[in-house]
PDB file of C-alpha atoms in Angstrom:
ATOM      1  CA  UNK A   1     -18.948   7.042 -25.318  1.00  0.00           C
ATOM      2  CA  UNK A   2     -16.363   6.205 -22.530  1.00  0.00           C
ATOM      3  CA  UNK A   3     -14.684   9.121 -20.824  1.00  0.00           C
ATOM      4  CA  UNK A   4     -10.888   9.493 -21.768  1.00  0.00           C
ATOM      5  CA  UNK A   5      -8.288   8.983 -19.214  1.00  0.00           C
ATOM      6  CA  UNK A   6      -4.503   8.930 -18.796  1.00  0.00           C
ATOM      7  CA  UNK A   7      -2.923   6.424 -16.184  1.00  0.00           C
ATOM      8  CA  UNK A   8      -0.427   7.927 -13.615  1.00  0.00           C
ATOM      9  CA  UNK A   9       2.335   5.568 -12.252  1.00  0.00           C
ATOM     10  CA  UNK A  10       4.874   8.109 -11.734  1.00  0.00           C
ATOM     11  CA  UNK A  11       7.753   5.481 -12.033  1.00  0.00           C
ATOM     12  CA  UNK A  12       6.263   2.327 -11.000  1.00  0.00           C
ATOM     13  CA  UNK A  13       4.724   0.912 -14.328  1.00  0.00           C
ATOM     14  CA  UNK A  14       7.351  -1.832 -14.499  1.00  0.00           C
ATOM     15  CA  UNK A  15       6.784  -3.016 -10.960  1.00  0.00           C
ATOM     16  CA  UNK A  16       3.840  -4.899  -9.395  1.00  0.00           C
ATOM     17  CA  UNK A  17       2.780  -1.876  -7.628  1.00  0.00           C
ATOM     18  CA  UNK A  18       1.173  -0.752 -10.981  1.00  0.00           C
ATOM     19  CA  UNK A  19      -1.175  -3.667 -11.227  1.00  0.00           C
ATOM     20  CA  UNK A  20      -4.093  -1.329 -11.399  1.00  0.00           C
ATOM     21  CA  UNK A  21      -2.531   0.413 -14.501  1.00  0.00           C
ATOM     22  CA  UNK A  22      -1.729  -3.002 -16.052  1.00  0.00           C
ATOM     23  CA  UNK A  23      -5.353  -4.258 -15.735  1.00  0.00           C
ATOM     24  CA  UNK A  24      -6.454  -1.074 -17.468  1.00  0.00           C
ATOM     25  CA  UNK A  25      -3.813  -1.183 -20.219  1.00  0.00           C
ATOM     26  CA  UNK A  26      -4.820  -4.853 -21.055  1.00  0.00           C
ATOM     27  CA  UNK A  27      -8.538  -4.041 -20.722  1.00  0.00           C
ATOM     28  CA  UNK A  28     -11.291  -3.939 -20.485  1.00  0.00           C
ATOM     29  CA  UNK A  29     -11.802  -0.464 -18.923  1.00  0.00           C
ATOM     30  CA  UNK A  30     -14.593   1.866 -18.129  1.00  0.00           C
ATOM     31  CA  UNK A  31     -12.350   4.684 -19.618  1.00  0.00           C
ATOM     32  CA  UNK A  32     -10.733   5.111 -22.930  1.00  0.00           C
ATOM     33  CA  UNK A  33      -7.141   4.955 -21.995  1.00  0.00           C
ATOM     34  CA  UNK A  34      -5.188   7.509 -24.016  1.00  0.00           C
ATOM     35  CA  UNK A  35      -1.818   7.745 -22.445  1.00  0.00           C
ATOM     36  CA  UNK A  36       0.454   6.659 -19.542  1.00  0.00           C
ATOM     37  CA  UNK A  37       2.652   8.819 -17.345  1.00  0.00           C
ATOM     38  CA  UNK A  38       5.563   7.193 -16.176  1.00  0.00           C
ATOM     39  CA  UNK A  39       9.124   8.616 -16.350  1.00  0.00           C
ATOM     40  CA  UNK A  40      10.857   5.354 -16.428  1.00  0.00           C
ATOM     41  CA  UNK A  41       8.813   3.975 -19.382  1.00  0.00           C
ATOM     42  CA  UNK A  42       8.533   7.217 -21.192  1.00  0.00           C
ATOM     43  CA  UNK A  43       8.595   7.114 -24.982  1.00  0.00           C
ATOM     44  CA  UNK A  44       7.185   3.531 -25.263  1.00  0.00           C
ATOM     45  CA  UNK A  45       3.793   2.196 -25.974  1.00  0.00           C
ATOM     46  CA  UNK A  46       2.380   1.190 -22.656  1.00  0.00           C
ATOM     47  CA  UNK A  47       1.120  -2.205 -24.152  1.00  0.00           C
ATOM     48  CA  UNK A  48       4.456  -3.021 -25.584  1.00  0.00           C
ATOM     49  CA  UNK A  49       6.198  -2.029 -22.207  1.00  0.00           C
ATOM     50  CA  UNK A  50       3.727  -4.241 -20.347  1.00  0.00           C
ATOM     51  CA  UNK A  51       3.597  -7.539 -22.220  1.00  0.00           C
ATOM     52  CA  UNK A  52       5.103  -6.756 -25.802  1.00  0.00           C
ATOM     53  CA  UNK A  53       1.713  -6.164 -27.400  1.00  0.00           C
ATOM     54  CA  UNK A  54       1.449  -2.467 -28.711  1.00  0.00           C
ATOM     55  CA  UNK A  55      -2.067  -0.814 -27.847  1.00  0.00           C
ATOM     56  CA  UNK A  56      -1.474   2.631 -29.189  1.00  0.00           C
ATOM     57  CA  UNK A  57      -0.992   4.229 -25.688  1.00  0.00           C
ATOM     58  CA  UNK A  58       1.941   6.619 -25.611  1.00  0.00           C
ATOM     59  CA  UNK A  59       3.757   7.105 -22.522  1.00  0.00           C
ATOM     60  CA  UNK A  60       5.047  10.474 -21.290  1.00  0.00           C
ATOM     61  CA  UNK A  61       7.628  11.312 -18.678  1.00  0.00           C
ATOM     62  CA  UNK A  62       5.529  13.760 -16.680  1.00  0.00           C
ATOM     63  CA  UNK A  63       2.051  15.029 -16.164  1.00  0.00           C
ATOM     64  CA  UNK A  64       3.258  18.449 -17.497  1.00  0.00           C
ATOM     65  CA  UNK A  65       4.628  16.785 -20.754  1.00  0.00           C
ATOM     66  CA  UNK A  66       1.307  14.933 -20.988  1.00  0.00           C
ATOM     67  CA  UNK A  67      -0.679  18.315 -20.969  1.00  0.00           C
ATOM     68  CA  UNK A  68       1.798  19.918 -23.177  1.00  0.00           C
ATOM     69  CA  UNK A  69       1.962  17.287 -25.902  1.00  0.00           C
ATOM     70  CA  UNK A  70      -1.198  15.112 -25.990  1.00  0.00           C
ATOM     71  CA  UNK A  71      -3.335  16.592 -28.761  1.00  0.00           C
ATOM     72  CA  UNK A  72      -6.562  16.228 -26.746  1.00  0.00           C
ATOM     73  CA  UNK A  73      -6.607  16.610 -23.045  1.00  0.00           C
ATOM     74  CA  UNK A  74      -7.915  13.560 -21.162  1.00  0.00           C
ATOM     75  CA  UNK A  75     -11.095  13.961 -19.066  1.00  0.00           C
ATOM     76  CA  UNK A  76      -9.598  12.077 -16.162  1.00  0.00           C
ATOM     77  CA  UNK A  77      -6.158  11.058 -14.719  1.00  0.00           C
ATOM     78  CA  UNK A  78      -6.308   7.705 -13.019  1.00  0.00           C
ATOM     79  CA  UNK A  79      -3.992   6.825 -10.173  1.00  0.00           C
ATOM     80  CA  UNK A  80      -2.678   3.549 -11.573  1.00  0.00           C
ATOM     81  CA  UNK A  81      -0.753   2.228  -8.519  1.00  0.00           C
ATOM     82  CA  UNK A  82      -1.494   0.326  -5.342  1.00  0.00           C
ATOM     83  CA  UNK A  83       0.921   1.553  -2.544  1.00  0.00           C
ATOM     84  CA  UNK A  84       1.753  -0.113   0.721  1.00  0.00           C
ATOM     85  CA  UNK A  85      -0.980   0.801   3.153  1.00  0.00           C
ATOM     86  CA  UNK A  86      -2.994   2.471   0.259  1.00  0.00           C
ATOM     87  CA  UNK A  87      -1.358   5.985   1.054  1.00  0.00           C
ATOM     88  CA  UNK A  88      -0.471   8.412  -1.747  1.00  0.00           C
ATOM     89  CA  UNK A  89       3.209   9.570  -1.370  1.00  0.00           C
ATOM     90  CA  UNK A  90       3.619  13.228  -0.760  1.00  0.00           C
ATOM     91  CA  UNK A  91       5.525  13.843  -4.132  1.00  0.00           C
ATOM     92  CA  UNK A  92       2.810  12.242  -6.105  1.00  0.00           C
ATOM     93  CA  UNK A  93      -0.018  14.181  -4.185  1.00  0.00           C
ATOM     94  CA  UNK A  94       1.538  17.493  -5.206  1.00  0.00           C
ATOM     95  CA  UNK A  95       1.768  16.456  -8.899  1.00  0.00           C
ATOM     96  CA  UNK A  96      -1.796  15.282  -8.784  1.00  0.00           C
ATOM     97  CA  UNK A  97      -3.145  18.479  -7.123  1.00  0.00           C
ATOM     98  CA  UNK A  98      -1.948  20.351 -10.346  1.00  0.00           C
ATOM     99  CA  UNK A  99      -4.136  17.936 -12.349  1.00  0.00           C
ATOM    100  CA  UNK A 100      -7.376  19.068 -10.426  1.00  0.00           C
ATOM    101  CA  UNK A 101      -6.286  22.661 -10.696  1.00  0.00           C
ATOM    102  CA  UNK A 102      -6.254  22.324 -14.391  1.00  0.00           C
ATOM    103  CA  UNK A 103      -9.936  21.047 -14.343  1.00  0.00           C
ATOM    104  CA  UNK A 104      -9.188  17.392 -15.027  1.00  0.00           C
ATOM    105  CA  UNK A 105     -10.856  14.909 -12.868  1.00  0.00           C
ATOM    106  CA  UNK A 106      -9.023  12.458 -10.675  1.00  0.00           C
ATOM    107  CA  UNK A 107      -9.826   8.828 -10.257  1.00  0.00           C
ATOM    108  CA  UNK A 108      -8.144   7.285  -7.068  1.00  0.00           C
ATOM    109  CA  UNK A 109      -8.246   3.736  -5.961  1.00  0.00           C
ATOM    110  CA  UNK A 110      -6.131   4.047  -2.925  1.00  0.00           C
ATOM    111  CA  UNK A 111      -7.390   3.834   0.765  1.00  0.00           C
ATOM    112  CA  UNK A 112      -6.450   7.519   1.176  1.00  0.00           C
ATOM    113  CA  UNK A 113      -9.515   9.456  -0.054  1.00  0.00           C
ATOM    114  CA  UNK A 114      -8.726  12.703  -2.021  1.00  0.00           C
ATOM    115  CA  UNK A 115     -12.281  13.879  -1.391  1.00  0.00           C
ATOM    116  CA  UNK A 116     -11.527  14.155   2.257  1.00  0.00           C
ATOM    117  CA  UNK A 117      -8.215  16.289   1.737  1.00  0.00           C
ATOM    118  CA  UNK A 118      -9.026  20.029   1.966  1.00  0.00           C
ATOM    119  CA  UNK A 119      -6.601  21.081  -0.716  1.00  0.00           C
ATOM    120  CA  UNK A 120      -8.098  18.697  -3.329  1.00  0.00           C
ATOM    121  CA  UNK A 121     -11.537  19.590  -2.256  1.00  0.00           C
ATOM    122  CA  UNK A 122     -10.795  23.305  -2.583  1.00  0.00           C
ATOM    123  CA  UNK A 123      -9.188  22.865  -5.923  1.00  0.00           C
ATOM    124  CA  UNK A 124     -11.951  20.809  -7.247  1.00  0.00           C
ATOM    125  CA  UNK A 125     -14.548  23.285  -6.140  1.00  0.00           C
ATOM    126  CA  UNK A 126     -12.637  26.049  -8.032  1.00  0.00           C
ATOM    127  CA  UNK A 127     -11.958  24.181 -11.173  1.00  0.00           C
ATOM    128  CA  UNK A 128     -15.156  21.863 -11.360  1.00  0.00           C
ATOM    129  CA  UNK A 129     -12.899  18.720 -11.761  1.00  0.00           C
ATOM    130  CA  UNK A 130     -14.621  15.629 -10.193  1.00  0.00           C
ATOM    131  CA  UNK A 131     -12.866  13.569  -7.542  1.00  0.00           C
ATOM    132  CA  UNK A 132     -13.708   9.796  -7.639  1.00  0.00           C
ATOM    133  CA  UNK A 133     -12.410   7.828  -4.721  1.00  0.00           C
ATOM    134  CA  UNK A 134     -13.315   4.240  -5.871  1.00  0.00           C
ATOM    135  CA  UNK A 135     -12.595   2.721  -2.410  1.00  0.00           C
ATOM    136  CA  UNK A 136     -14.825   5.023  -0.433  1.00  0.00           C
ATOM    137  CA  UNK A 137     -17.289   2.810   1.408  1.00  0.00           C
ATOM    138  CA  UNK A 138     -20.950   2.753   0.408  1.00  0.00           C
ATOM    139  CA  UNK A 139     -23.523   4.178   2.882  1.00  0.00           C
ATOM    140  CA  UNK A 140     -24.890   1.732   5.396  1.00  0.00           C
ATOM    141  CA  UNK A 141     -28.365   1.787   3.786  1.00  0.00           C
ATOM    142  CA  UNK A 142     -26.914   0.476   0.535  1.00  0.00           C
ATOM    143  CA  UNK A 143     -25.084  -2.493   2.160  1.00  0.00           C
ATOM    144  CA  UNK A 144     -26.297  -6.273   2.368  1.00  0.00           C
ATOM    145  CA  UNK A 145     -26.411  -8.909   5.018  1.00  0.00           C
ATOM    146  CA  UNK A 146     -25.948 -12.406   3.826  1.00  0.00           C
ATOM    147  CA  UNK A 147     -29.468 -14.084   3.360  1.00  0.00           C
ATOM    148  CA  UNK A 148     -28.989 -17.501   1.921  1.00  0.00           C
ATOM    149  CA  UNK A 149     -30.188 -16.190  -1.574  1.00  0.00           C
ATOM    150  CA  UNK A 150     -27.030 -17.688  -2.909  1.00  0.00           C
ATOM    151  CA  UNK A 151     -28.823 -21.026  -2.893  1.00  0.00           C
ATOM    152  CA  UNK A 152     -30.949 -19.746  -5.658  1.00  0.00           C
ATOM    153  CA  UNK A 153     -28.121 -19.140  -8.038  1.00  0.00           C
ATOM    154  CA  UNK A 154     -28.123 -21.520 -10.956  1.00  0.00           C
ATOM    155  CA  UNK A 155     -24.568 -20.930 -12.376  1.00  0.00           C
ATOM    156  CA  UNK A 156     -21.720 -22.850 -10.784  1.00  0.00           C
ATOM    157  CA  UNK A 157     -19.178 -20.601  -9.185  1.00  0.00           C
ATOM    158  CA  UNK A 158     -15.363 -20.946  -9.493  1.00  0.00           C
ATOM    159  CA  UNK A 159     -13.071 -19.022  -7.103  1.00  0.00           C
ATOM    160  CA  UNK A 160      -9.731 -17.769  -8.501  1.00  0.00           C
ATOM    161  CA  UNK A 161      -7.694 -17.893  -5.353  1.00  0.00           C
ATOM    162  CA  UNK A 162      -3.791 -17.503  -4.920  1.00  0.00           C
ATOM    163  CA  UNK A 163      -1.205 -18.589  -2.384  1.00  0.00           C
ATOM    164  CA  UNK A 164      -0.111 -14.729  -2.121  1.00  0.00           C
ATOM    165  CA  UNK A 165      -1.103 -11.309  -3.158  1.00  0.00           C
ATOM    166  CA  UNK A 166      -0.125  -9.808  -6.620  1.00  0.00           C
ATOM    167  CA  UNK A 167      -0.361 -13.041  -8.450  1.00  0.00           C
ATOM    168  CA  UNK A 168      -2.639 -12.013 -11.291  1.00  0.00           C
ATOM    169  CA  UNK A 169      -5.984 -13.415 -10.008  1.00  0.00           C
ATOM    170  CA  UNK A 170      -8.168 -10.838 -11.746  1.00  0.00           C
ATOM    171  CA  UNK A 171      -6.452 -11.073 -14.867  1.00  0.00           C
ATOM    172  CA  UNK A 172      -6.652 -14.815 -14.762  1.00  0.00           C
ATOM    173  CA  UNK A 173     -10.424 -14.360 -14.471  1.00  0.00           C
ATOM    174  CA  UNK A 174     -10.397 -12.589 -17.599  1.00  0.00           C
ATOM    175  CA  UNK A 175      -8.387 -15.205 -19.374  1.00  0.00           C
ATOM    176  CA  UNK A 176     -10.710 -17.932 -18.072  1.00  0.00           C
ATOM    177  CA  UNK A 177     -13.866 -16.133 -19.180  1.00  0.00           C
ATOM    178  CA  UNK A 178     -12.407 -15.605 -22.626  1.00  0.00           C
ATOM    179  CA  UNK A 179     -11.505 -19.150 -22.898  1.00  0.00           C
ATOM    180  CA  UNK A 180     -15.076 -20.114 -22.029  1.00  0.00           C
ATOM    181  CA  UNK A 181     -16.515 -17.737 -24.490  1.00  0.00           C
ATOM    182  CA  UNK A 182     -14.328 -19.195 -27.276  1.00  0.00           C
ATOM    183  CA  UNK A 183     -15.532 -22.709 -26.329  1.00  0.00           C
ATOM    184  CA  UNK A 184     -19.229 -21.541 -26.768  1.00  0.00           C
ATOM    185  CA  UNK A 185     -19.894 -20.926 -23.025  1.00  0.00           C
ATOM    186  CA  UNK A 186     -21.297 -17.729 -21.426  1.00  0.00           C
ATOM    187  CA  UNK A 187     -18.981 -16.701 -18.539  1.00  0.00           C
ATOM    188  CA  UNK A 188     -19.118 -13.935 -16.185  1.00  0.00           C
ATOM    189  CA  UNK A 189     -16.924 -12.411 -13.625  1.00  0.00           C
ATOM    190  CA  UNK A 190     -17.704 -10.976 -10.125  1.00  0.00           C
ATOM    191  CA  UNK A 191     -15.016  -8.568  -9.092  1.00  0.00           C
ATOM    192  CA  UNK A 192     -13.829  -7.988  -5.429  1.00  0.00           C
ATOM    193  CA  UNK A 193     -11.471  -4.911  -6.015  1.00  0.00           C
ATOM    194  CA  UNK A 194     -11.106  -1.447  -7.188  1.00  0.00           C
ATOM    195  CA  UNK A 195      -9.492  -2.568 -10.442  1.00  0.00           C
ATOM    196  CA  UNK A 196     -12.411  -4.620 -11.299  1.00  0.00           C
ATOM    197  CA  UNK A 197     -14.653  -1.674 -10.908  1.00  0.00           C
ATOM    198  CA  UNK A 198     -12.266   0.558 -13.055  1.00  0.00           C
ATOM    199  CA  UNK A 199     -12.419  -2.142 -15.622  1.00  0.00           C
ATOM    200  CA  UNK A 200     -16.245  -1.830 -15.844  1.00  0.00           C
ATOM    201  CA  UNK A 201     -17.050  -5.424 -14.638  1.00  0.00           C
ATOM    202  CA  UNK A 202     -20.742  -4.849 -13.899  1.00  0.00           C
ATOM    203  CA  UNK A 203     -21.187  -7.171 -11.008  1.00  0.00           C
ATOM    204  CA  UNK A 204     -18.938  -6.948  -7.779  1.00  0.00           C
ATOM    205  CA  UNK A 205     -17.984  -4.939  -4.791  1.00  0.00           C
ATOM    206  CA  UNK A 206     -14.712  -3.772  -3.169  1.00  0.00           C
ATOM    207  CA  UNK A 207     -14.155  -6.159  -0.390  1.00  0.00           C
ATOM    208  CA  UNK A 208     -11.326  -4.282   1.487  1.00  0.00           C
ATOM    209  CA  UNK A 209     -13.373  -1.242   1.890  1.00  0.00           C
ATOM    210  CA  UNK A 210     -16.587  -2.994   3.068  1.00  0.00           C
ATOM    211  CA  UNK A 211     -17.328  -3.277   6.800  1.00  0.00           C
ATOM    212  CA  UNK A 212     -16.680  -6.803   7.844  1.00  0.00           C
ATOM    213  CA  UNK A 213     -20.177  -7.580   8.852  1.00  0.00           C
ATOM    214  CA  UNK A 214     -21.337  -6.886   5.250  1.00  0.00           C
ATOM    215  CA  UNK A 215     -18.568  -8.621   3.238  1.00  0.00           C
ATOM    216  CA  UNK A 216     -20.610 -12.038   2.925  1.00  0.00           C
ATOM    217  CA  UNK A 217     -23.696 -10.146   1.992  1.00  0.00           C
ATOM    218  CA  UNK A 218     -22.260  -7.763  -0.448  1.00  0.00           C
ATOM    219  CA  UNK A 219     -20.477 -10.942  -2.111  1.00  0.00           C
ATOM    220  CA  UNK A 220     -23.783 -12.824  -2.213  1.00  0.00           C
ATOM    221  CA  UNK A 221     -25.734  -9.779  -3.572  1.00  0.00           C
ATOM    222  CA  UNK A 222     -23.195  -9.430  -6.461  1.00  0.00           C
ATOM    223  CA  UNK A 223     -23.334 -13.080  -7.305  1.00  0.00           C
ATOM    224  CA  UNK A 224     -27.109 -13.327  -7.224  1.00  0.00           C
ATOM    225  CA  UNK A 225     -27.480 -10.134  -9.442  1.00  0.00           C
ATOM    226  CA  UNK A 226     -24.832 -11.414 -11.802  1.00  0.00           C
ATOM    227  CA  UNK A 227     -26.827 -14.782 -12.158  1.00  0.00           C
ATOM    228  CA  UNK A 228     -30.157 -13.273 -12.407  1.00  0.00           C
ATOM    229  CA  UNK A 229     -29.191 -10.561 -14.974  1.00  0.00           C
ATOM    230  CA  UNK A 230     -26.785 -12.285 -17.193  1.00  0.00           C
ATOM    231  CA  UNK A 231     -27.845 -16.038 -16.738  1.00  0.00           C
ATOM    232  CA  UNK A 232     -24.098 -17.200 -17.310  1.00  0.00           C
ATOM    233  CA  UNK A 233     -22.913 -20.738 -17.752  1.00  0.00           C
ATOM    234  CA  UNK A 234     -20.358 -20.147 -15.226  1.00  0.00           C
ATOM    235  CA  UNK A 235     -19.240 -17.383 -12.762  1.00  0.00           C
ATOM    236  CA  UNK A 236     -15.590 -16.578 -11.946  1.00  0.00           C
ATOM    237  CA  UNK A 237     -15.067 -14.934  -8.486  1.00  0.00           C
ATOM    238  CA  UNK A 238     -12.107 -12.767  -8.078  1.00  0.00           C
ATOM    239  CA  UNK A 239     -10.071 -13.728  -5.030  1.00  0.00           C
ATOM    240  CA  UNK A 240      -8.149 -11.201  -2.855  1.00  0.00           C
ATOM    241  CA  UNK A 241      -4.813 -11.843  -0.972  1.00  0.00           C
ATOM    242  CA  UNK A 242      -4.570 -15.445   0.218  1.00  0.00           C
ATOM    243  CA  UNK A 243      -6.207 -17.939   2.610  1.00  0.00           C
ATOM    244  CA  UNK A 244      -2.947 -18.111   4.700  1.00  0.00           C
ATOM    245  CA  UNK A 245      -1.549 -14.650   4.355  1.00  0.00           C
ATOM    246  CA  UNK A 246      -1.307 -13.308   7.878  1.00  0.00           C
ATOM    247  CA  UNK A 247      -1.318  -9.722   6.700  1.00  0.00           C
ATOM    248  CA  UNK A 248      -4.756 -10.160   5.100  1.00  0.00           C
ATOM    249  CA  UNK A 249      -6.296 -13.566   5.271  1.00  0.00           C
ATOM    250  CA  UNK A 250      -8.951 -13.694   2.593  1.00  0.00           C
ATOM    251  CA  UNK A 251     -10.703 -16.186   0.258  1.00  0.00           C
ATOM    252  CA  UNK A 252     -12.954 -18.182   2.827  1.00  0.00           C
ATOM    253  CA  UNK A 253     -15.924 -15.922   1.872  1.00  0.00           C
ATOM    254  CA  UNK A 254     -15.841 -17.085  -1.736  1.00  0.00           C
ATOM    255  CA  UNK A 255     -16.015 -20.829  -0.656  1.00  0.00           C
ATOM    256  CA  UNK A 256     -18.479 -20.365   2.113  1.00  0.00           C
ATOM    257  CA  UNK A 257     -20.723 -17.253   1.396  1.00  0.00           C
ATOM    258  CA  UNK A 258     -20.719 -17.551  -2.300  1.00  0.00           C
ATOM    259  CA  UNK A 259     -20.604 -21.374  -2.142  1.00  0.00           C
ATOM    260  CA  UNK A 260     -17.969 -21.779  -4.827  1.00  0.00           C
ATOM    261  CA  UNK A 261     -17.331 -25.504  -5.405  1.00  0.00           C
ATOM    262  CA  UNK A 262     -14.393 -25.129  -7.918  1.00  0.00           C
ATOM    263  CA  UNK A 263     -11.187 -23.330  -7.234  1.00  0.00           C
ATOM    264  CA  UNK A 264      -8.483 -22.160  -9.497  1.00  0.00           C
ATOM    265  CA  UNK A 265      -5.296 -21.834  -7.192  1.00  0.00           C
ATOM    266  CA  UNK A 266      -2.473 -19.558  -8.484  1.00  0.00           C
ATOM    267  CA  UNK A 267       1.095 -19.955  -7.205  1.00  0.00           C
ATOM    268  CA  UNK A 268       4.438 -18.425  -7.843  1.00  0.00           C
ATOM    269  CA  UNK A 269       6.851 -21.339  -7.358  1.00  0.00           C
ATOM    270  CA  UNK A 270       9.908 -19.283  -6.966  1.00  0.00           C
ATOM    271  CA  UNK A 271       8.389 -16.929  -4.446  1.00  0.00           C
ATOM    272  CA  UNK A 272       9.296 -18.063  -0.841  1.00  0.00           C
ATOM    273  CA  UNK A 273       7.749 -15.398   1.301  1.00  0.00           C
ATOM    274  CA  UNK A 274       4.577 -13.460   1.213  1.00  0.00           C
ATOM    275  CA  UNK A 275       4.652 -10.255  -0.902  1.00  0.00           C
ATOM    276  CA  UNK A 276       6.141  -7.250   1.192  1.00  0.00           C
ATOM    277  CA  UNK A 277       6.814  -9.746   4.157  1.00  0.00           C
ATOM    278  CA  UNK A 278      10.256 -10.730   3.245  1.00  0.00           C
ATOM    279  CA  UNK A 279      11.816  -8.962   6.290  1.00  0.00           C
ATOM    280  CA  UNK A 280       9.435 -10.789   8.476  1.00  0.00           C
ATOM    281  CA  UNK A 281      10.230 -14.131   6.783  1.00  0.00           C
ATOM    282  CA  UNK A 282       6.658 -15.112   6.576  1.00  0.00           C
ATOM    283  CA  UNK A 283       6.886 -18.075   4.322  1.00  0.00           C
ATOM    284  CA  UNK A 284       4.053 -19.196   1.871  1.00  0.00           C
ATOM    285  CA  UNK A 285       2.473 -22.284   3.159  1.00  0.00           C
ATOM    286  CA  UNK A 286       3.113 -25.421   1.275  1.00  0.00           C
ATOM    287  CA  UNK A 287       0.734 -26.312  -1.643  1.00  0.00           C
ATOM    288  CA  UNK A 288      -0.344 -29.388  -0.111  1.00  0.00           C
ATOM    289  CA  UNK A 289      -1.601 -27.382   3.092  1.00  0.00           C
ATOM    290  CA  UNK A 290      -3.306 -24.948   0.907  1.00  0.00           C
ATOM    291  CA  UNK A 291      -5.225 -27.632  -1.094  1.00  0.00           C
ATOM    292  CA  UNK A 292      -6.149 -29.383   2.244  1.00  0.00           C
ATOM    293  CA  UNK A 293      -7.536 -26.049   3.698  1.00  0.00           C
ATOM    294  CA  UNK A 294      -9.600 -25.589   0.468  1.00  0.00           C
ATOM    295  CA  UNK A 295     -10.901 -29.193   0.567  1.00  0.00           C
ATOM    296  CA  UNK A 296     -11.898 -28.530   4.388  1.00  0.00           C
ATOM    297  CA  UNK A 297     -14.041 -25.473   3.207  1.00  0.00           C
ATOM    298  CA  UNK A 298     -16.004 -27.828   0.839  1.00  0.00           C
ATOM    299  CA  UNK A 299     -14.442 -26.898  -2.452  1.00  0.00           C
TER     300      UNK A 299
END
């Protein structure tokens, strides 16, 4: 049985900032999602609000309303947003502290760790509520260096990259894997972000909380384990950010360290500047340049 959880997006469910919540509403999820808390979307089914497909997930205007009206209290509340810089806004932090004080666990995928916050630690100690910081780095003894074991992997790897952040690369991995399964192929996903972990994808790591020296090794280890344990016909690798995004260049690891020889490149034709860099006027490089770079990496 999966533990039950409510998603908390405050007022951002209709925005790209809530992509973690979006992924858990669409599924899969390691939690049974029983409610959404978002004051802008209150009163609507979360699935219908997201993409027009009802999923039986009611939306409440506040956490207080959730606890007052939901027949069965959820075991966890999941922070369903990704903020700029990964910091929890003070107003949201105050609201979430009350969750812990009620004895309800808190799952946080931001860079700001609640298990390092004295107020949350003290409240959790009193109530017994668990604090789960998904992005907290693993101990050094659990990290892997790249070893070349990737060359023993039988399944072909396809990297799902984008020309920018927040284009739906992880969601597209699920779409592609489902299409493969419907065509009679076994497909697996290697996740590289906190939402992939929250979705319960069995193989992967959280790239942006891994020390740089170990990124290639952690990626290789995840792909090798996926191939050995599942023996899939194909493995889709979830990309992060973009090869040519100056605020977070990423993707070369999937092509070099995981030796992906196929690429699905996502692009938003109407988007001129990189996400959250409009004021800097950092333009997204032309597709021809993106494709040439991918080719130079050998894919």
